[in-house]
Coordinates of N, CA, C and O in Angstrom, one line a residue:
D1 N 0.8 -1.2 0.0 CA 0.0 0.0 0.0 C 0.9 1.3 0.0 O 0.5 2.3 0.5
M2 N 2.0 1.1 -0.6 CA 3.0 2.3 -0.6 C 2.4 3.4 -1.4 O 1.8 3.3 -2.5
G3 N 2.4 4.6 -0.8 CA 2.0 5.8 -1.4 C 0.5 6.0 -1.4 O 0.0 7.0 -1.9
R4 N -0.2 5.1 -0.7 CA -1.7 5.3 -0.6 C -2.1 5.6 0.8 O -1.4 5.3 1.8
L5 N -3.2 6.3 1.0 CA -3.7 6.7 2.3 C -4.9 5.9 2.7 O -5.8 5.6 1.8
L6 N -4.9 5.4 3.9 CA -6.0 4.6 4.4 C -7.0 5.6 5.0 O -6.7 6.3 6.0
L7 N -8.2 5.6 4.5 CA -9.3 6.5 5.0 C -10.3 5.6 5.7 O -10.5 4.4 5.3
Q8 N -11.1 6.2 6.6 CA -12.2 5.5 7.2 C -13.4 6.4 7.2 O -13.3 7.6 7.2
K9 N -14.6 5.7 7.1 CA -15.8 6.4 7.2 C -16.4 6.1 8.6 O -16.5 4.9 8.9
R10 N -16.6 7.1 9.3 CA -17.0 6.9 10.7 C -18.4 6.2 10.8 O -19.3 6.5 10.0
A11 N -18.6 5.4 11.8 CA -19.8 4.6 11.9 C -21.0 5.6 12.3 O -20.8 6.6 12.8
A12 N -22.2 5.1 12.0 CA -23.4 5.9 12.3 C -23.6 6.1 13.8 O -24.2 7.0 14.2
E13 N -23.0 5.2 14.6 CA -23.1 5.3 16.1 C -22.2 6.3 16.7 O -22.4 6.6 17.9
K14 N -21.3 6.9 15.9 CA -20.4 7.9 16.5 C -21.2 9.1 17.0 O -22.1 9.6 16.3
I15 N -20.8 9.6 18.1 CA -21.5 10.8 18.7 C -21.2 12.0 17.8 O -22.1 12.8 17.5
T16 N -19.9 12.1 17.4 CA -19.5 13.3 16.7 C -19.2 12.9 15.2 O -18.6 11.9 15.0
F17 N -19.7 13.7 14.3 CA -19.5 13.5 12.9 C -19.7 12.1 12.3 O -18.8 11.5 11.7
P18 N -20.8 11.5 12.6 CA -21.1 10.1 12.1 C -21.2 10.1 10.6 O -21.6 11.1 10.0
M19 N -20.8 9.0 10.0 CA -20.9 8.7 8.6 C -20.1 9.7 7.7 O -20.4 9.8 6.5
L20 N -19.1 10.4 8.2 CA -18.2 11.2 7.5 C -16.9 10.5 7.3 O -16.4 9.8 8.1
W21 N -16.3 10.7 6.1 CA -15.0 10.2 5.8 C -13.9 11.0 6.5 O -14.1 12.2 6.7
T22 N -12.8 10.3 7.0 CA -11.8 11.0 7.7 C -10.5 10.3 7.6 O -10.3 9.3 6.9
N23 N -9.5 10.9 8.3 CA -8.2 10.3 8.3 C -8.2 8.9 8.9 O -9.2 8.4 9.5
T24 N -7.1 8.2 8.8 CA -7.1 6.8 9.3 C -7.6 6.6 10.7 O -8.3 5.7 11.0
C25 N -7.1 7.5 11.6 CA -7.4 7.3 13.0 C -7.0 8.5 13.8 O -6.2 9.3 13.4
C26 N -7.8 8.8 14.9 CA -7.4 9.8 15.9 C -7.1 9.0 17.2 O -7.7 8.1 17.5
S27 N -6.1 9.5 17.8 CA -5.5 8.7 18.9 C -6.3 8.8 20.3 O -6.4 7.8 21.0
H28 N -6.7 9.9 20.6 CA -7.4 10.1 21.9 C -6.7 9.5 23.1 O -7.2 8.5 23.6
P29 N -5.6 10.1 23.5 CA -4.8 9.5 24.6 C -5.6 9.4 25.9 O -6.5 10.3 26.1
L30 N -5.4 8.4 26.6 CA -6.0 8.2 27.9 C -5.1 8.7 29.0 O -3.9 8.8 28.9
S31 N -5.6 8.8 30.2 CA -4.8 9.2 31.4 C -4.3 7.9 32.0 O -4.6 7.5 33.1
I32 N -3.4 7.3 31.2 CA -2.6 6.1 31.7 C -1.2 6.3 31.4 O -0.8 7.2 30.6
D33 N -0.3 5.7 32.2 CA 1.1 5.9 32.1 C 1.7 6.0 30.7 O 2.4 6.9 30.4
D34 N 1.4 5.1 29.8 CA 1.9 5.0 28.5 C 1.4 6.1 27.5 O 2.0 6.4 26.5
E35 N 0.3 6.8 28.0 CA -0.3 7.8 27.1 C -0.3 9.2 27.6 O -0.9 10.1 27.0
I36 N 0.2 9.4 28.8 CA 0.1 10.8 29.4 C 1.2 11.7 28.8 O 0.9 12.9 28.5
G37 N 2.4 11.3 28.6 CA 3.4 12.1 28.1 C 3.9 13.1 29.2 O 3.9 12.8 30.4
D38 N 4.2 14.3 28.8 CA 4.8 15.3 29.7 C 3.7 16.4 29.9 O 3.5 17.2 29.1
I39 N 3.1 16.3 31.1 CA 2.0 17.3 31.4 C 2.4 18.7 31.5 O 1.6 19.6 31.4
T40 N 3.7 18.9 31.7 CA 4.2 20.3 31.7 C 4.4 20.8 30.3 O 4.7 22.0 30.1
N41 N 4.3 19.9 29.3 CA 4.4 20.2 27.9 C 5.8 20.8 27.5 O 5.9 21.6 26.6
T42 N 6.8 20.4 28.2 CA 8.2 20.9 27.9 C 9.0 19.9 27.2 O 10.0 20.2 26.6
N43 N 8.5 18.6 27.2 CA 9.2 17.5 26.5 C 8.4 17.0 25.3 O 7.6 16.1 25.5
L44 N 8.6 17.6 24.2 CA 7.8 17.2 23.0 C 7.9 15.7 22.7 O 7.0 15.1 22.3
N45 N 9.2 15.2 22.8 CA 9.4 13.8 22.4 C 8.6 12.9 23.3 O 8.1 11.9 22.8
A46 N 8.5 13.2 24.6 CA 7.6 12.4 25.5 C 6.2 12.4 25.1 O 5.5 11.4 25.1
N47 N 5.7 13.6 24.7 CA 4.3 13.7 24.2 C 4.1 13.0 22.9 O 3.0 12.4 22.8
V48 N 5.0 13.1 22.0 CA 4.8 12.3 20.7 C 4.8 10.8 21.0 O 4.0 10.1 20.4
E49 N 5.7 10.4 21.8 CA 5.7 8.9 22.2 C 4.4 8.5 22.8 O 3.8 7.4 22.5
A50 N 3.8 9.3 23.7 CA 2.5 9.0 24.3 C 1.4 9.0 23.2 O 0.6 8.1 23.3
V51 N 1.4 9.9 22.3 CA 0.4 9.9 21.2 C 0.6 8.7 20.3 O -0.4 8.1 19.9
I52 N 1.8 8.3 20.1 CA 2.0 7.1 19.3 C 1.5 5.9 20.0 O 0.8 5.0 19.4
N53 N 1.7 5.8 21.3 CA 1.1 4.7 22.1 C -0.4 4.7 22.0 O -1.0 3.6 21.8
A54 N -1.0 5.8 22.1 CA -2.5 5.9 22.0 C -2.9 5.6 20.6 O -4.0 4.9 20.4
S55 N -2.2 6.0 19.6 CA -2.5 5.6 18.2 C -2.5 4.1 18.0 O -3.4 3.6 17.3
I56 N -1.5 3.5 18.5 CA -1.5 2.0 18.4 C -2.7 1.4 19.0 O -3.3 0.5 18.4
R57 N -3.1 1.9 20.2 CA -4.3 1.3 20.8 C -5.5 1.6 20.0 O -6.4 0.7 19.8
K58 N -5.7 2.8 19.5 CA -6.9 3.2 18.7 C -6.9 2.5 17.3 O -8.0 2.2 16.8
L59 N -5.8 2.3 16.7 CA -5.7 1.6 15.4 C -6.2 0.2 15.6 O -6.9 -0.3 14.7
D60 N -5.9 -0.4 16.7 CA -6.3 -1.8 17.0 C -7.8 -1.7 17.3 O -8.6 -2.5 16.7
H61 N -8.3 -0.8 18.1 CA -9.7 -0.7 18.5 C -10.6 -0.3 17.3 O -11.7 -0.9 17.2
E62 N -10.2 0.6 16.5 CA -11.1 1.1 15.4 C -11.0 0.2 14.2 O -12.0 -0.2 13.6
L63 N -9.8 -0.1 13.8 CA -9.5 -0.7 12.5 C -9.0 -2.2 12.6 O -8.8 -2.8 11.6
G64 N -8.9 -2.6 13.8 CA -8.4 -4.0 14.0 C -7.0 -4.3 13.5 O -6.7 -5.4 13.2
I65 N -6.2 -3.3 13.5 CA -4.8 -3.4 13.0 C -4.0 -4.0 14.2 O -3.9 -3.3 15.2
P66 N -3.4 -5.2 14.1 CA -2.7 -5.8 15.3 C -1.5 -4.9 15.7 O -0.8 -4.4 14.9
T67 N -1.4 -4.8 17.0 CA -0.3 -4.0 17.6 C 1.1 -4.5 17.1 O 2.0 -3.7 16.7
D68 N 1.3 -5.8 17.0 CA 2.6 -6.3 16.6 C 2.9 -5.9 15.1 O 4.1 -5.6 14.8
E69 N 1.9 -5.8 14.3 CA 2.1 -5.4 12.9 C 2.5 -3.9 12.9 O 3.4 -3.6 12.1
L70 N 1.9 -3.1 13.7 CA 2.3 -1.7 13.7 C 3.7 -1.5 14.3 O 4.4 -0.6 13.8
Q71 N 4.1 -2.3 15.2 CA 5.4 -2.2 15.8 C 6.5 -2.7 14.9 O 7.7 -2.3 15.0
N72 N 6.2 -3.7 14.0 CA 7.2 -4.3 13.2 C 7.1 -4.0 11.7 O 8.1 -4.3 11.0
N73 N 6.0 -3.5 11.2 CA 5.9 -3.4 9.7 C 6.0 -2.0 9.2 O 5.8 -1.7 8.0
G74 N 6.3 -1.0 10.0 CA 6.5 0.4 9.6 C 6.9 1.3 10.7 O 7.4 0.8 11.7
K75 N 6.7 2.6 10.5 CA 7.2 3.6 11.5 C 6.2 4.7 11.5 O 5.8 5.2 10.4
F76 N 6.0 5.3 12.7 CA 5.2 6.5 12.9 C 6.2 7.7 12.7 O 7.3 7.7 13.2
H77 N 5.7 8.7 12.0 CA 6.4 10.0 11.8 C 5.6 11.1 12.4 O 4.4 11.3 11.9
F78 N 6.1 11.8 13.3 CA 5.4 13.0 13.9 C 5.6 14.2 12.9 O 6.8 14.5 12.6
L79 N 4.6 14.8 12.5 CA 4.7 15.9 11.5 C 4.6 17.3 12.2 O 5.5 18.0 12.3
N80 N 3.4 17.5 12.8 CA 3.2 18.8 13.5 C 2.0 18.7 14.4 O 1.4 17.6 14.6
R81 N 1.6 19.8 15.0 CA 0.4 19.9 15.8 C -0.5 21.0 15.3 O 0.0 22.0 14.9
I82 N -1.8 20.8 15.4 CA -2.8 21.8 15.0 C -3.7 22.1 16.2 O -4.1 21.1 16.9
H83 N -4.1 23.3 16.4 CA -5.1 23.7 17.3 C -6.4 23.9 16.5 O -6.4 24.7 15.6
Y84 N -7.4 23.1 16.8 CA -8.5 22.9 16.0 C -9.8 23.1 16.8 O -9.8 22.7 18.0
M85 N -10.9 23.6 16.3 CA -12.1 23.7 16.9 C -13.3 23.7 15.9 O -13.2 24.3 14.8
A86 N -14.3 22.9 16.2 CA -15.5 22.9 15.4 C -16.7 22.4 16.1 O -16.6 21.5 17.0
P87 N -17.9 23.0 15.8 CA -19.1 22.5 16.4 C -19.5 21.2 15.7 O -19.1 21.0 14.5
C88 N -20.1 20.3 16.3 CA -20.5 19.1 15.7 C -21.9 19.2 15.0 O -22.6 20.2 15.2
N89 N -22.2 18.2 14.2 CA -23.4 18.3 13.4 C -24.6 17.6 14.0 O -25.5 17.1 13.3
D90 N -24.6 17.5 15.4 CA -25.8 16.9 16.0 C -26.9 17.9 16.1 O -26.7 19.1 16.1
P91 N -28.2 17.4 16.1 CA -29.4 18.3 15.9 C -29.5 19.3 17.1 O -29.9 20.4 16.8
E92 N -29.1 18.9 18.3 CA -29.2 19.9 19.4 C -27.9 20.7 19.5 O -27.9 21.6 20.5
N93 N -27.0 20.5 18.7 CA -25.7 21.3 18.8 C -25.1 21.2 20.2 O -24.6 22.1 20.7
T94 N -25.1 20.0 20.7 CA -24.6 19.7 22.1 C -23.1 19.5 22.1 O -22.5 20.0 23.0
W95 N -22.6 18.9 21.1 CA -21.2 18.5 21.1 C -20.4 19.4 20.2 O -20.8 20.0 19.3
G96 N -19.1 19.4 20.6 CA -18.2 20.2 19.8 C -16.8 19.7 20.1 O -16.6 18.9 21.0
E97 N -15.8 20.1 19.3 CA -14.4 19.7 19.6 C -13.6 21.0 19.6 O -13.8 21.9 18.9
H98 N -12.6 21.0 20.6 CA -11.6 22.0 20.7 C -10.4 21.4 21.3 O -10.4 21.0 22.5
E99 N -9.4 21.2 20.5 CA -8.3 20.4 20.9 C -7.0 20.7 20.1 O -7.0 21.4 19.1
I100 N -5.9 20.2 20.6 CA -4.6 20.3 19.9 C -4.4 18.8 19.5 O -4.3 17.9 20.3
D101 N -4.2 18.7 18.1 CA -4.0 17.4 17.5 C -2.6 17.2 17.1 O -2.0 18.1 16.4
Y102 N -2.0 16.1 17.5 CA -0.7 15.7 17.0 C -0.9 15.0 15.7 O -1.6 14.0 15.7
I103 N -0.2 15.4 14.6 CA -0.4 14.8 13.3 C 0.7 13.8 13.0 O 1.9 14.2 13.1
L104 N 0.3 12.6 12.8 CA 1.3 11.5 12.5 C 1.0 10.9 11.2 O -0.1 10.8 10.8
I105 N 2.1 10.4 10.6 CA 1.9 9.5 9.4 C 2.6 8.2 9.8 O 3.7 8.2 10.4
Y106 N 1.9 7.1 9.5 CA 2.5 5.8 9.7 C 2.8 5.3 8.3 O 2.0 5.1 7.4
K107 N 4.1 5.1 8.1 CA 4.6 4.7 6.8 C 5.0 3.2 6.9 O 5.8 2.8 7.6
I108 N 4.3 2.4 6.0 CA 4.5 0.9 6.0 C 5.8 0.7 5.2 O 6.0 1.2 4.2
N109 N 6.6 -0.2 5.8 CA 7.9 -0.5 5.2 C 7.6 -1.3 3.8 O 6.6 -2.0 3.7
E110 N 8.5 -1.0 2.9 CA 8.4 -1.7 1.6 C 8.3 -3.2 1.8 O 9.1 -3.8 2.5
G111 N 7.4 -3.9 1.1 CA 7.3 -5.3 1.2 C 6.5 -5.8 2.4 O 6.3 -7.0 2.5
K112 N 6.0 -4.9 3.2 CA 5.2 -5.3 4.4 C 3.8 -4.9 4.2 O 3.5 -4.1 3.2
S113 N 2.9 -5.3 5.0 CA 1.5 -4.9 4.9 C 0.9 -4.9 6.3 O 1.6 -5.3 7.3
I114 N -0.3 -4.5 6.5 CA -1.0 -4.5 7.7 C -2.4 -5.1 7.5 O -3.0 -5.0 6.4
T115 N -2.9 -5.8 8.5 CA -4.2 -6.4 8.5 C -5.2 -5.4 9.0 O -5.0 -4.7 9.9
I116 N -6.4 -5.3 8.3 CA -7.4 -4.4 8.7 C -8.7 -5.2 8.9 O -9.1 -6.0 8.0
N117 N -9.2 -5.1 10.1 CA -10.4 -5.8 10.5 C -11.3 -4.9 11.3 O -11.3 -4.9 12.5
P118 N -12.0 -4.0 10.6 CA -12.7 -2.8 11.3 C -13.7 -3.2 12.3 O -14.5 -4.2 12.2
N119 N -13.8 -2.4 13.4 CA -14.8 -2.5 14.4 C -16.1 -1.8 13.9 O -16.1 -0.6 13.7
D120 N -17.2 -2.5 13.7 CA -18.4 -2.0 13.1 C -19.0 -0.8 14.0 O -19.7 0.0 13.4
N121 N -18.7 -0.8 15.3 CA -19.2 0.3 16.1 C -18.4 1.6 15.9 O -18.8 2.6 16.4
E122 N -17.3 1.5 15.3 CA -16.4 2.6 15.0 C -16.3 3.0 13.6 O -16.2 4.2 13.2
V123 N -16.3 2.0 12.7 CA -16.0 2.3 11.3 C -17.1 1.7 10.4 O -17.4 0.5 10.5
D124 N -17.7 2.5 9.5 CA -18.7 2.1 8.6 C -18.1 1.5 7.3 O -18.6 0.5 6.8
D125 N -16.9 2.1 6.9 CA -16.3 1.6 5.7 C -14.8 2.1 5.7 O -14.5 3.0 6.6
F126 N -14.0 1.6 4.9 CA -12.6 2.1 4.8 C -12.1 1.9 3.3 O -12.7 1.1 2.6
M127 N -11.1 2.6 3.0 CA -10.5 2.4 1.6 C -9.1 2.9 1.6 O -8.7 3.8 2.4
W128 N -8.3 2.3 0.8 CA -7.0 2.9 0.4 C -7.2 3.7 -0.8 O -7.8 3.4 -1.7
T129 N -6.5 4.9 -0.8 CA -6.7 5.8 -2.0 C -5.3 6.4 -2.4 O -4.4 6.6 -1.5
T130 N -5.2 6.6 -3.7 CA -4.0 7.3 -4.2 C -4.2 8.8 -4.0 O -5.4 9.3 -3.8
K131 N -3.2 9.6 -4.2 CA -3.3 11.0 -4.1 C -4.2 11.6 -5.2 O -5.1 12.4 -4.9
Q132 N -4.1 11.1 -6.4 CA -5.0 11.6 -7.5 C -6.4 11.2 -7.2 O -7.3 12.1 -7.4
D133 N -6.7 10.0 -6.8 CA -8.1 9.6 -6.5 C -8.7 10.4 -5.3 O -9.8 10.8 -5.3
F134 N -7.9 10.7 -4.3 CA -8.3 11.4 -3.2 C -8.6 12.9 -3.5 O -9.6 13.4 -3.1
Q135 N -7.8 13.5 -4.4 CA -8.1 14.8 -4.8 C -9.4 14.9 -5.5 O -10.2 15.9 -5.3
K136 N -9.8 13.9 -6.3 CA -11.1 13.9 -6.9 C -12.2 13.7 -5.9 O -13.3 14.3 -6.0
M137 N -12.0 12.9 -4.9 CA -13.0 12.7 -3.8 C -13.3 14.0 -3.1 O -14.4 14.2 -2.7
L138 N -12.3 14.8 -2.9 CA -12.5 16.1 -2.1 C -13.4 17.0 -2.9 O -14.1 17.9 -2.2
T139 N -13.5 16.9 -4.2 CA -14.4 17.8 -4.9 C -15.8 17.1 -5.2 O -16.6 17.8 -5.8
D140 N -16.0 15.9 -4.8 CA -17.2 15.2 -5.0 C -18.1 15.2 -3.7 O -18.2 14.1 -3.1
S141 N -18.6 16.3 -3.4 CA -19.3 16.5 -2.1 C -20.7 15.7 -2.1 O -21.3 15.5 -1.1
E142 N -21.1 15.3 -3.3 CA -22.4 14.5 -3.3 C -22.1 13.1 -2.8 O -23.0 12.5 -2.1
N143 N -20.9 12.5 -3.0 CA -20.7 11.2 -2.6 C -19.7 11.1 -1.4 O -19.6 10.0 -0.7
Y144 N -19.0 12.1 -1.1 CA -18.0 12.1 0.0 C -18.0 13.4 0.8 O -17.8 14.5 0.3
Q145 N -18.4 13.2 2.1 CA -18.3 14.3 3.1 C -17.2 14.0 4.1 O -17.1 12.8 4.5
F146 N -16.5 15.0 4.5 CA -15.3 14.8 5.3 C -15.4 15.5 6.7 O -16.1 16.5 6.7
T147 N -14.8 15.0 7.7 CA -14.8 15.6 9.0 C -14.0 17.0 8.9 O -13.2 17.2 8.1
P148 N -14.4 17.9 9.7 CA -13.8 19.3 9.6 C -12.3 19.3 9.9 O -11.6 20.0 9.2
W149 N -11.8 18.5 10.9 CA -10.4 18.5 11.1 C -9.6 18.0 9.9 O -8.5 18.4 9.6
F150 N -10.2 16.9 9.3 CA -9.5 16.3 8.2 C -9.5 17.3 7.0 O -8.5 17.4 6.2
K151 N -10.6 18.1 6.8 CA -10.6 19.1 5.7 C -9.5 20.1 6.0 O -8.8 20.5 5.0
I152 N -9.3 20.5 7.2 CA -8.3 21.5 7.5 C -6.9 21.0 7.2 O -6.0 21.6 6.6
I153 N -6.7 19.7 7.6 CA -5.4 19.1 7.3 C -5.1 19.0 5.8 O -4.0 19.3 5.3
C154 N -6.2 18.6 5.1 CA -6.0 18.4 3.6 C -5.7 19.8 3.0 O -4.8 19.9 2.1
E155 N -6.5 20.8 3.4 CA -6.3 22.1 2.8 C -4.9 22.7 3.0 O -4.4 23.5 2.2
N156 N -4.4 22.4 4.2 CA -3.1 23.1 4.6 C -1.9 22.3 4.5 O -0.8 22.9 4.3
Y157 N -2.0 21.0 4.6 CA -0.7 20.2 4.7 C -0.7 18.9 3.9 O 0.4 18.5 3.4
L158 N -1.7 18.1 3.8 CA -1.7 16.7 3.4 C -0.9 16.5 2.1 O -0.1 15.7 1.9
F159 N -1.2 17.3 1.1 CA -0.7 17.1 -0.2 C 0.8 17.4 -0.3 O 1.6 16.8 -1.0
K160 N 1.3 18.4 0.5 CA 2.7 18.7 0.7 C 3.4 17.5 1.3 O 4.5 17.1 0.9
W161 N 2.8 16.9 2.3 CA 3.4 15.7 3.0 C 3.4 14.6 2.0 O 4.3 13.8 2.0
W162 N 2.3 14.4 1.3 CA 2.2 13.3 0.4 C 3.4 13.3 -0.6 O 3.9 12.3 -1.0
D163 N 3.7 14.5 -1.1 CA 4.8 14.7 -2.0 C 6.2 14.3 -1.4 O 7.1 14.1 -2.1
Q164 N 6.2 14.3 -0.1 CA 7.5 14.0 0.6 C 7.6 12.6 1.2 O 8.5 12.3 2.0
L165 N 6.7 11.7 0.8 CA 6.7 10.4 1.4 C 8.0 9.6 1.3 O 8.4 8.9 2.1
A166 N 8.7 9.9 0.2 CA 10.0 9.2 0.0 C 11.0 9.6 1.1 O 11.9 8.8 1.5
D167 N 10.9 10.8 1.6 CA 11.8 11.3 2.6 C 11.1 12.3 3.5 O 11.1 13.5 3.3
L168 N 10.4 11.8 4.5 CA 9.6 12.6 5.4 C 10.4 13.5 6.3 O 9.9 14.3 7.0
S169 N 11.7 13.3 6.4 CA 12.6 14.1 7.3 C 12.5 15.6 6.9 O 12.7 16.4 7.8
K170 N 12.1 15.9 5.7 CA 11.9 17.3 5.3 C 10.7 17.9 5.9 O 10.6 19.2 5.9
V171 N 9.7 17.2 6.4 CA 8.5 17.7 6.9 C 8.2 17.3 8.3 O 7.2 17.8 8.9
E172 N 8.9 16.4 8.9 CA 8.6 15.9 10.2 C 9.2 16.7 11.4 O 10.1 17.5 11.1
N173 N 8.7 16.5 12.6 CA 9.2 17.1 13.8 C 9.1 18.6 13.9 O 10.0 19.2 14.4
D174 N 8.1 19.1 13.3 CA 7.8 20.6 13.4 C 7.3 20.8 14.9 O 6.3 20.3 15.3
H175 N 8.0 21.7 15.6 CA 7.7 21.9 17.0 C 6.5 22.9 17.2 O 6.1 23.1 18.3
N176 N 6.1 23.6 16.1 CA 5.1 24.6 16.2 C 3.7 24.0 16.4 O 3.5 22.9 16.1
I177 N 2.8 24.8 17.0 CA 1.4 24.5 17.1 C 0.7 25.5 16.1 O 0.8 26.7 16.3
Y178 N 0.0 25.0 15.1 CA -0.6 25.8 14.1 C -2.1 26.0 14.5 O -2.8 25.1 14.6
R179 N -2.5 27.3 14.7 CA -3.8 27.6 15.1 C -4.7 27.6 13.9 O -4.6 28.3 12.9
M180 N -5.7 26.7 13.9 CA -6.6 26.5 12.8 C -8.1 26.7 13.2 O -9.0 25.9 12.9
I181 N -8.2 27.7 14.0 CA -9.6 28.0 14.6 C -10.1 29.4 14.1 O -9.4 30.2 13.6

């Protein structure tokens, strides 16, 4: 799946943004030792490691990707952080999101693969897409609607990163937090 992006369509049961297409996974770290990081926010490496641990947990939970495959078949690359906010599309306008997101790319090693066995309560559908096909999807609002955070990432960064897949060192480890609110 080299050069392709794994997308998921959120399940109808999701409280926020159900049935919308989005990035592969959001990590949602828990308040547990492996996912807390540095609460003083002075050690970015500790925070990135915590987010990677949470991502591994969520990739297993949402998409059924086995932990050992993630640990052995590729590598996570931390790109940057965005400060994002959006109201949700629920009828009572009860829910919303306001968060700092750590953006990671998991790059599968050449000759390796990952198993995908999605959790029906989390994922309605998934697909691997090429850059060219994904660009067409973004303009086809009749058939594809996307989560607000993913639209922000696409509009500002995704295609630049996609062009750097051969050598992510040119775009990774950005210490800034980009305000996207």
